[in-house]
Coordinates of C-alpha atoms in Angstrom, one line a residue:
M1 CA 0.0 0.0 0.0
P2 CA 1.5 3.4 -1.0
T3 CA 2.5 5.7 1.9
M4 CA 1.9 9.5 1.8
Q5 CA 5.0 11.7 1.7
N6 CA 4.7 15.2 3.1
P7 CA 6.6 17.8 1.1
V8 CA 8.8 20.3 2.7
A9 CA 6.5 23.3 3.7
P10 CA 7.1 26.3 1.5
P11 CA 7.7 29.6 3.3
L12 CA 5.0 32.1 3.8
P13 CA 4.9 35.2 1.6
S14 CA 7.1 38.0 3.1
R15 CA 4.8 40.2 5.2
P16 CA 7.1 43.3 4.9
A17 CA 7.0 43.1 1.1
L18 CA 3.1 42.9 1.3
L19 CA 3.0 46.0 3.4
R20 CA 5.3 47.9 1.2
G21 CA 3.4 46.9 -1.9
S22 CA -0.1 47.7 -0.6
A23 CA -1.8 50.5 -2.5
R24 CA -4.6 50.6 0.1
L25 CA -2.2 51.3 2.9
A26 CA -0.3 53.9 0.7
E27 CA -3.6 55.9 0.5
V28 CA -3.4 56.8 4.1
E29 CA -0.6 59.3 4.9
G30 CA 2.2 57.6 6.8
L31 CA 0.4 54.3 7.1
T32 CA 2.9 52.2 5.1
A33 CA 5.9 53.3 7.2
W34 CA 3.9 52.9 10.4
S35 CA 2.8 49.4 9.3
L36 CA 6.3 48.2 8.9
D37 CA 7.4 49.6 12.2
A38 CA 4.2 48.3 13.9
Q39 CA 4.8 44.8 12.7
A40 CA 8.2 44.6 14.3
R41 CA 7.0 46.2 17.5
A42 CA 4.0 43.9 17.7
V43 CA 6.2 40.8 17.9
T44 CA 8.1 42.3 20.8
R45 CA 4.9 43.5 22.5
R46 CA 3.2 40.1 22.2
R47 CA 6.3 38.5 23.9
E48 CA 6.1 41.0 26.7
L49 CA 2.5 40.3 27.3
G50 CA 3.1 36.6 27.2
R51 CA 5.6 37.0 30.1
E52 CA 3.1 39.3 31.9
A53 CA 0.4 36.7 31.5
E54 CA 2.7 34.0 33.1
R55 CA 3.3 36.2 36.1
L56 CA -0.3 37.1 36.5
S57 CA -1.5 33.5 36.3
A58 CA 1.1 32.2 38.7
P59 CA -0.7 31.9 42.2
R60 CA 1.1 34.0 44.7
V61 CA 1.6 32.9 48.3
W62 CA 2.6 36.2 49.9
P63 CA 0.4 38.0 52.4
D64 CA -1.6 39.9 49.7
T65 CA -2.6 36.5 48.3
I66 CA -4.6 36.0 51.4
G67 CA -6.2 39.4 50.9
S68 CA -7.1 38.4 47.3
L69 CA -8.9 35.3 48.5
A70 CA -11.0 37.5 50.7
S71 CA -11.6 40.0 47.8
T72 CA -15.0 40.9 46.4
T73 CA -14.5 38.7 43.4
W74 CA -13.7 35.7 45.5
R75 CA -16.7 36.3 47.7
V76 CA -18.9 36.6 44.6
A77 CA -17.6 33.3 43.2
R78 CA -18.3 31.6 46.5
A79 CA -21.7 33.2 46.8
A80 CA -22.7 31.9 43.3
A81 CA -21.8 28.3 44.4
P82 CA -18.5 26.6 45.3
D83 CA -18.4 24.9 42.0
A84 CA -19.2 27.9 39.8
P85 CA -15.7 29.2 39.2
F86 CA -14.3 25.8 38.4
A87 CA -17.2 24.9 36.0
L88 CA -16.8 28.3 34.3
L89 CA -13.1 27.8 33.8
A90 CA -13.5 24.2 32.6
A91 CA -16.1 25.2 30.0
A92 CA -14.0 28.1 28.7
A93 CA -10.9 25.9 28.6
A94 CA -12.7 23.2 26.6
A95 CA -13.8 26.0 24.2
T96 CA -10.1 26.6 23.4
G97 CA -9.2 23.0 22.8
L98 CA -7.4 22.3 26.1
P99 CA -7.9 18.8 27.3
V100 CA -10.4 19.6 30.1
A101 CA -13.7 17.7 30.2
P102 CA -16.6 20.1 29.6
P103 CA -18.6 20.3 32.8
S104 CA -22.0 18.7 32.9
A105 CA -25.0 21.0 32.3
A106 CA -27.1 19.1 34.9
G107 CA -27.9 20.2 38.4
G108 CA -28.0 23.9 37.8
T109 CA -24.3 24.2 37.0
I110 CA -24.8 26.5 34.1
E111 CA -27.1 28.8 36.0
R112 CA -24.6 29.1 38.8
A113 CA -21.8 29.9 36.4
D114 CA -24.0 32.4 34.6
R115 CA -24.7 34.2 38.0
L116 CA -20.9 34.3 38.6
V117 CA -20.3 35.9 35.2
R118 CA -23.0 38.5 35.7
A119 CA -21.7 39.5 39.1
G120 CA -18.0 39.2 38.4
G121 CA -15.5 41.5 36.7
P122 CA -14.4 41.9 33.0
A123 CA -12.4 38.7 32.9
Y124 CA -15.5 36.7 33.7
V125 CA -17.5 38.3 30.9
K126 CA -14.6 37.4 28.5
L127 CA -14.7 33.8 29.7
G128 CA -18.4 33.9 28.9
Q129 CA -17.6 35.2 25.4
F130 CA -15.2 32.3 24.9
I131 CA -18.0 29.9 25.8
A132 CA -20.5 31.7 23.6
S133 CA -18.3 31.4 20.5
A134 CA -17.7 27.6 20.9
R135 CA -20.7 26.1 19.2
G136 CA -19.7 22.7 18.0
L137 CA -17.0 22.5 20.7
L138 CA -19.3 22.7 23.8
P139 CA -22.8 21.5 24.4
D140 CA -25.4 23.9 23.0
E141 CA -26.8 24.5 26.5
W142 CA -23.5 26.2 27.5
V143 CA -23.2 28.2 24.3
D144 CA -26.8 29.4 24.4
A145 CA -26.7 30.4 28.1
F146 CA -23.7 32.7 27.6
A147 CA -24.9 34.3 24.2
W148 CA -25.7 37.4 26.2
C149 CA -22.0 38.0 26.8
R150 CA -21.7 38.8 23.1
D151 CA -24.9 40.8 22.8
E152 CA -25.2 42.7 26.0
A153 CA -22.7 45.3 27.3
T154 CA -23.5 48.3 29.5
P155 CA -22.5 51.5 27.7
M156 CA -20.0 53.7 29.4
E157 CA -21.2 56.8 31.3
P158 CA -22.0 59.8 29.0
G159 CA -18.9 61.7 28.2
A160 CA -16.5 58.9 29.3
A161 CA -15.4 58.1 25.8
E162 CA -14.7 61.8 25.0
E163 CA -12.6 62.0 28.2
V164 CA -10.5 59.0 27.1
V165 CA -9.9 60.7 23.8
R166 CA -8.9 63.9 25.6
R167 CA -6.5 62.0 27.8
E168 CA -4.9 60.2 24.9
L169 CA -4.7 63.1 22.4
G170 CA -4.9 66.2 24.6
S171 CA -8.2 67.4 23.0
L172 CA -10.9 66.5 20.5
D173 CA -9.5 69.0 18.0
A174 CA -8.6 66.1 15.5
F175 CA -12.4 65.7 14.8
E176 CA -14.8 67.9 13.1
S177 CA -17.6 66.1 14.9
F178 CA -17.8 63.2 17.5
D179 CA -21.1 61.4 18.0
A180 CA -21.8 61.2 21.7
E181 CA -24.1 58.2 21.2
P182 CA -22.1 55.0 21.0
L183 CA -22.3 52.9 17.8
A184 CA -21.7 49.8 19.8
A185 CA -20.6 48.8 23.3
G186 CA -18.6 45.7 24.2
S187 CA -16.8 44.2 27.2
I188 CA -13.5 45.9 26.4
G189 CA -14.6 49.2 25.0
Q190 CA -17.1 51.0 22.8
V191 CA -17.1 52.6 19.4
H192 CA -18.4 56.0 18.3
R193 CA -18.8 57.5 14.9
A194 CA -16.8 60.7 14.2
V195 CA -15.6 62.8 11.3
L196 CA -12.0 64.0 10.9
R197 CA -11.2 67.6 10.0
D198 CA -10.7 66.7 6.4
G199 CA -14.2 65.2 6.3
T200 CA -13.3 61.6 6.5
P201 CA -15.9 59.5 8.3
V202 CA -14.2 57.3 11.0
V203 CA -15.0 55.0 13.9
V204 CA -13.3 55.7 17.3
K205 CA -12.8 52.8 19.6
V206 CA -11.9 53.6 23.2
R207 CA -11.0 51.2 26.0
R208 CA -13.1 51.3 29.2
P209 CA -11.3 53.2 32.0
G210 CA -9.7 51.1 34.6
L211 CA -10.2 47.9 32.6
R212 CA -6.6 46.7 32.6
R213 CA -6.3 47.0 36.4
A214 CA -9.6 45.2 36.9
F215 CA -8.6 42.5 34.5
R216 CA -5.3 41.9 36.2
S217 CA -7.1 41.5 39.6
D218 CA -9.6 39.0 38.0
I219 CA -6.7 36.9 36.5
E220 CA -4.9 36.8 39.8
T221 CA -8.0 35.6 41.5
L222 CA -8.7 33.0 38.8
A223 CA -5.1 31.7 39.3
L224 CA -5.9 31.3 43.0
V225 CA -9.1 29.4 42.1
C226 CA -7.0 26.9 40.2
A227 CA -4.4 26.6 43.0
A228 CA -7.0 26.1 45.6
A229 CA -9.2 23.7 43.5
D230 CA -7.9 20.4 44.9
R231 CA -8.8 21.5 48.5
V232 CA -12.0 23.4 47.7
H233 CA -13.7 21.1 45.1
Q234 CA -12.2 17.7 44.5
G235 CA -14.8 16.8 41.8
V236 CA -13.5 19.2 39.1
R237 CA -10.8 18.2 36.6
V238 CA -8.3 21.0 37.0
A239 CA -5.0 19.6 35.9
N240 CA -4.9 21.8 32.8
L241 CA -6.8 24.8 34.1
P242 CA -3.7 26.8 35.2
G243 CA -2.3 26.6 31.6
F244 CA -5.7 27.8 30.3
V245 CA -5.6 30.8 32.7
T246 CA -2.2 31.8 31.2
L247 CA -3.4 31.4 27.7
F248 CA -6.6 33.4 28.5
A249 CA -4.6 36.1 30.1
Q250 CA -2.3 36.5 27.1
L251 CA -5.1 36.6 24.6
T252 CA -7.0 39.2 26.6
L253 CA -4.0 41.4 27.4
E254 CA -3.3 41.5 23.6
E255 CA -6.9 42.6 23.0
L256 CA -6.5 45.4 25.6
D257 CA -3.7 47.0 23.6
F258 CA -5.3 48.7 20.6
R259 CA -1.9 49.2 19.0
L260 CA -1.8 45.5 18.4
E261 CA -5.2 45.5 16.9
A262 CA -4.1 48.3 14.5
A263 CA -1.1 46.1 13.5
N264 CA -3.6 43.2 12.9
L265 CA -5.7 45.5 10.7
V266 CA -2.9 46.7 8.4
E267 CA -1.6 43.1 7.9
S268 CA -5.1 41.9 7.1
V269 CA -5.7 44.8 4.7
A270 CA -2.4 43.9 2.8
V271 CA -3.2 40.2 2.8
L272 CA -6.7 40.5 1.3
E273 CA -5.4 43.0 -1.3
D274 CA -2.7 40.6 -2.4
L275 CA -5.3 37.9 -2.8
G276 CA -7.4 40.2 -4.9
A277 CA -10.3 39.9 -2.5
D278 CA -11.9 43.2 -3.4
D279 CA -15.3 42.1 -2.1
V280 CA -13.8 41.6 1.4
R281 CA -12.9 44.7 3.3
V282 CA -11.0 45.5 6.6
P283 CA -10.9 49.0 8.0
R284 CA -7.6 50.9 7.8
P285 CA -6.3 52.6 11.0
F286 CA -5.1 56.2 11.4
P287 CA -1.7 55.8 13.1
A288 CA -1.4 59.4 14.4
L289 CA -4.6 58.9 16.3
T290 CA -4.0 55.4 17.7
T291 CA -2.7 54.6 21.2
E292 CA -2.9 51.7 23.6
R293 CA -6.3 52.9 24.8
M294 CA -7.8 54.4 21.6
L295 CA -8.1 53.3 18.0
V296 CA -9.3 55.4 15.1
M297 CA -10.1 53.6 11.8
E298 CA -12.0 54.2 8.7
H299 CA -15.8 53.7 8.8
L300 CA -17.0 50.8 6.7
P301 CA -20.7 50.9 5.7
G302 CA -22.9 47.9 6.3
V303 CA -25.0 46.1 8.8
S304 CA -24.8 42.7 10.6
Y305 CA -26.0 39.9 8.4
A306 CA -28.4 39.0 11.2
R307 CA -30.3 42.3 10.5
L308 CA -30.3 42.1 6.7
P309 CA -33.7 42.7 5.0
A310 CA -34.9 39.8 2.9
D311 CA -34.7 41.7 -0.3
A312 CA -31.0 42.2 0.2
L313 CA -30.3 38.6 -0.6
L314 CA -32.3 38.3 -3.9
D315 CA -31.0 37.4 -7.3
G316 CA -28.0 35.4 -6.0
A317 CA -26.6 38.2 -3.8
G318 CA -26.6 35.8 -0.8
D319 CA -24.7 33.1 -2.7
R320 CA -22.1 35.7 -3.8
L321 CA -21.8 37.1 -0.3
F322 CA -21.3 33.6 1.2
A323 CA -18.6 32.8 -1.4
A324 CA -16.8 36.1 -0.7
G325 CA -16.8 35.3 3.0
V326 CA -15.5 31.8 2.7
R327 CA -12.9 32.9 0.1
G328 CA -11.6 35.7 2.5
V329 CA -11.2 33.3 5.4
L330 CA -9.8 30.3 3.6
E331 CA -7.4 32.0 1.2
A332 CA -6.0 34.3 3.8
T333 CA -5.3 31.4 6.1
I334 CA -3.9 29.0 3.5
V335 CA -1.8 31.4 1.5
H336 CA -0.7 33.8 4.3
G337 CA -1.3 32.0 7.6
L338 CA -3.4 34.9 8.9
F339 CA -7.0 35.0 9.9
H340 CA -9.6 36.8 12.0
G341 CA -9.5 35.1 15.4
D342 CA -13.0 35.8 16.6
L343 CA -15.6 35.9 13.8
H344 CA -19.2 36.3 14.9
A345 CA -22.3 38.1 13.7
G346 CA -21.3 41.4 15.4
N347 CA -17.9 41.4 13.6
V348 CA -19.2 40.9 10.1
L349 CA -20.9 43.7 8.1
V350 CA -22.7 43.4 4.8
D351 CA -23.0 46.2 2.3
G352 CA -24.4 45.0 -1.0
D353 CA -22.1 42.2 -2.2
R354 CA -19.3 43.2 0.1
F355 CA -18.3 41.4 3.2
S356 CA -16.5 43.5 5.8
M357 CA -14.7 42.3 9.0
V358 CA -14.1 44.4 12.0
D359 CA -12.8 44.0 15.6
F360 CA -9.4 42.4 15.0
G361 CA -8.3 42.3 18.6
M362 CA -7.6 38.6 18.2
C363 CA -5.9 37.1 15.1
G364 CA -4.8 33.6 14.3
R365 CA -1.3 33.2 13.0
L366 CA 0.2 30.1 11.4
D367 CA 3.8 29.6 10.6
A368 CA 4.8 27.7 7.4
A369 CA 4.8 24.3 9.0
Q370 CA 1.5 24.9 10.7
R371 CA -0.1 26.1 7.5
A372 CA 1.0 22.9 5.8
G373 CA -0.4 20.9 8.8
L374 CA -3.7 22.6 8.5
V375 CA -4.1 21.7 4.8
R376 CA -3.2 18.1 5.7
F377 CA -5.7 18.1 8.5
L378 CA -8.4 19.4 6.1
L379 CA -7.6 16.7 3.6
G380 CA -7.7 14.1 6.4
F381 CA -11.1 15.4 7.5
A382 CA -12.5 15.2 4.0
A383 CA -11.4 11.6 3.8
S384 CA -12.3 10.7 7.4
D385 CA -8.7 9.6 7.7
A386 CA -7.8 9.5 11.4
R387 CA -4.1 8.9 10.8
A388 CA -3.8 11.9 8.6
Q389 CA -5.5 14.1 11.2
V390 CA -3.4 12.8 14.0
E391 CA -0.2 13.3 12.1
A392 CA -1.2 16.8 11.2
M393 CA -1.7 17.5 14.9
R394 CA 2.1 16.9 15.4
T395 CA 2.7 20.0 13.3
F396 CA 1.0 22.0 16.0
G397 CA 2.7 20.4 19.0
A398 CA -0.5 18.7 20.1
I399 CA 1.0 15.2 20.2
T400 CA 4.4 14.4 21.7
E401 CA 6.9 12.2 20.0
D402 CA 6.5 9.4 22.6
A403 CA 2.7 9.3 22.4
D404 CA 0.9 6.0 21.6
V405 CA -0.1 7.2 18.2
E406 CA -1.5 3.8 17.1
Q407 CA -3.9 3.7 20.0
L408 CA -5.0 7.3 19.3
V409 CA -5.5 6.7 15.6
A410 CA -7.5 3.5 16.3
R411 CA -9.8 5.2 18.8
L412 CA -10.3 8.3 16.6
Q413 CA -10.9 6.1 13.4
A414 CA -13.6 4.2 15.3
D415 CA -15.3 7.4 16.3
L416 CA -15.1 8.9 12.8
S417 CA -16.6 5.7 11.2
R418 CA -19.6 6.0 13.5
L419 CA -20.0 9.6 12.5
D420 CA -19.8 8.7 8.8
E421 CA -22.5 6.1 9.3
R422 CA -24.8 8.7 11.0
A423 CA -24.0 11.3 8.3
D424 CA -24.5 8.9 5.5
G425 CA -21.0 9.9 4.2
Q426 CA -21.9 13.5 3.6
I427 CA -19.3 16.2 4.5
T428 CA -21.2 19.0 6.0
F429 CA -20.5 21.8 8.5
D430 CA -22.6 20.0 11.0
R431 CA -20.4 16.9 10.6
L432 CA -17.4 19.2 10.9
G433 CA -18.6 20.3 14.4
E434 CA -19.2 16.7 15.4
T435 CA -15.8 15.6 14.1
L436 CA -13.9 18.4 15.8
G437 CA -15.8 17.8 19.1
Q438 CA -15.0 14.2 18.9
L439 CA -11.3 14.9 18.1
L440 CA -11.2 17.2 21.2
R441 CA -12.6 14.5 23.4
T442 CA -10.3 11.8 22.0
L443 CA -7.3 14.0 22.4
A444 CA -8.4 14.9 26.0
A445 CA -8.8 11.3 26.9
G446 CA -5.2 10.7 25.8
G447 CA -3.9 13.7 27.7
F448 CA -3.3 15.8 24.5
R449 CA -4.5 19.2 23.6
M450 CA -6.1 20.7 20.5
P451 CA -3.8 23.6 19.4
K452 CA -5.2 27.1 19.9
E453 CA -4.6 28.2 16.3
L454 CA -6.5 25.2 14.9
V455 CA -9.4 25.7 17.3
L456 CA -9.7 29.4 16.2
F457 CA -9.6 28.5 12.6
F458 CA -12.3 25.8 12.9
K459 CA -14.4 28.2 14.9
N460 CA -14.4 30.4 11.9
L461 CA -15.5 27.5 9.7
L462 CA -18.3 26.7 12.1
Y463 CA -19.3 30.4 12.1
L464 CA -19.5 30.3 8.3
S465 CA -22.1 27.5 8.6
G466 CA -24.3 29.9 10.5
F467 CA -23.5 32.7 8.0
A468 CA -24.5 30.4 5.1
A469 CA -27.8 29.5 6.8
A470 CA -28.6 33.2 7.1
V471 CA -27.6 34.6 3.7
A472 CA -27.5 31.5 1.4
P473 CA -29.6 28.7 2.9
D474 CA -29.7 26.8 -0.4
A475 CA -25.9 27.1 -1.2
D476 CA -23.9 23.9 -1.6
V477 CA -21.5 24.7 1.1
L478 CA -19.1 21.8 0.3
A479 CA -19.0 22.8 -3.4
V480 CA -18.2 26.4 -2.5
V481 CA -15.3 25.4 -0.2
T482 CA -13.9 22.7 -2.5
G483 CA -14.2 25.0 -5.5
I484 CA -12.2 27.7 -3.7
L485 CA -9.5 25.3 -2.7
A486 CA -9.3 23.8 -6.2
D487 CA -8.9 27.3 -7.6
L488 CA -6.3 28.2 -5.0
F489 CA -4.2 25.1 -5.6
S490 CA -4.3 25.5 -9.4
R491 CA -2.7 28.9 -9.4
D492 CA 0.9 29.5 -10.5
G493 CA 1.0 26.0 -12.0
G494 CA 0.0 24.3 -8.8
A495 CA 3.1 25.6 -6.9
L496 CA 1.2 26.0 -3.6
A497 CA -0.4 22.6 -3.8
A498 CA 3.0 21.0 -4.6
G499 CA 4.4 22.3 -1.3
L500 CA 1.4 21.6 0.9
V501 CA -0.5 18.5 -0.4
P502 CA 1.0 15.1 0.5
T503 CA 1.9 12.8 -2.4
A504 CA 1.8 9.0 -2.7
E505 CA 5.2 7.2 -2.7

């Protein structure tokens, strides 16, 4: 029987070259030079925040640790119920692919965790958002219960946003007008419409005052929850929760620095432009008006697809819109290893046939080897080939060299065969969710973890299934995806496919 030989992964396209060659970035004064500098600074900043996350998530045993245990957040956690903080952490950790068994939804566990989130600080709301975005990875009961974390956020006090702008820029003089009514409010900040002095319509995103300090306090308390778990609640699996708290801290610390979001924006603009994806848009930032706490970017017209009128999808518009969305996500990932890390209905705007993405606080990034591993995983998924999926996991560091791969493959293949029988061999997004969920459970049972980058990417694919249901319910989803991949791999004489697709020996 022939074996499959993996080719040497080709390098990713040069990001600096993309930034220098971007016509869209060059249209904003100083943005190209700022983008090149920001890319280098962002790498250093992410490393700094990674170290800070490790410090925050390490439980402290000094006298102030005792004070933290008696803090308001800890009392809230205990008041909700002793198991609430552990159940919340376990659900959020499972949503990111860590090998933690999702807690049972029975016995009021979800209700107690929900009370904790509603009464807790900003980090608890972010945990709820992780859960709310994990459909297909967590039981629907958990996802539905925390949907409000995505949809509900109390606006800042009137005038608070303007005060942030004054503190960051010295005044509001950069703006011809500034809308006092927020366009949207979220857990980290809120956005306002404004107009620059030259008449350019923009969106101003400001961070909630005191948020970073409150978040640090919450993370320290969550670290203590993990450290105390064995003594406080023996029934919860916590072996991997400390690692999740560190990961969660880093992801959220990065979201709190709007300079990193601006860097994500310019990279995404250049990537989509290089792909020729003119129907997929990302807002460009204005660097002179961007700081850690404030981000000014161009205003992109459109509404959430969830609020589109029915006549907006007539005459094939929905099919074209769906194809544009899938193309933007798949091609950016497979060609450039970059993708939006948190797609949901509130982050996608529709304007005619155009598909716009906003809120780039979280981006997924793959290196050349991981990109190749993702392609091989997708091919393994399409073929229900457990060995190909498991081998692809090695690329992401999910499986150690000394792991019992044969046992893992046999267990996963049996699970996939059962799913195939139930789905009658059809490859659908519903089956994708089931397959990914089963892979998570199988990896967890073997003590392995699903890599964060792969979980973020598959969350995007699962999101696209909901997008398809809303804008193109009759579209052949698999045909759209396979058509895009076939087109992508046929370009440049099949050069990309030659470097990514395994060949038989």
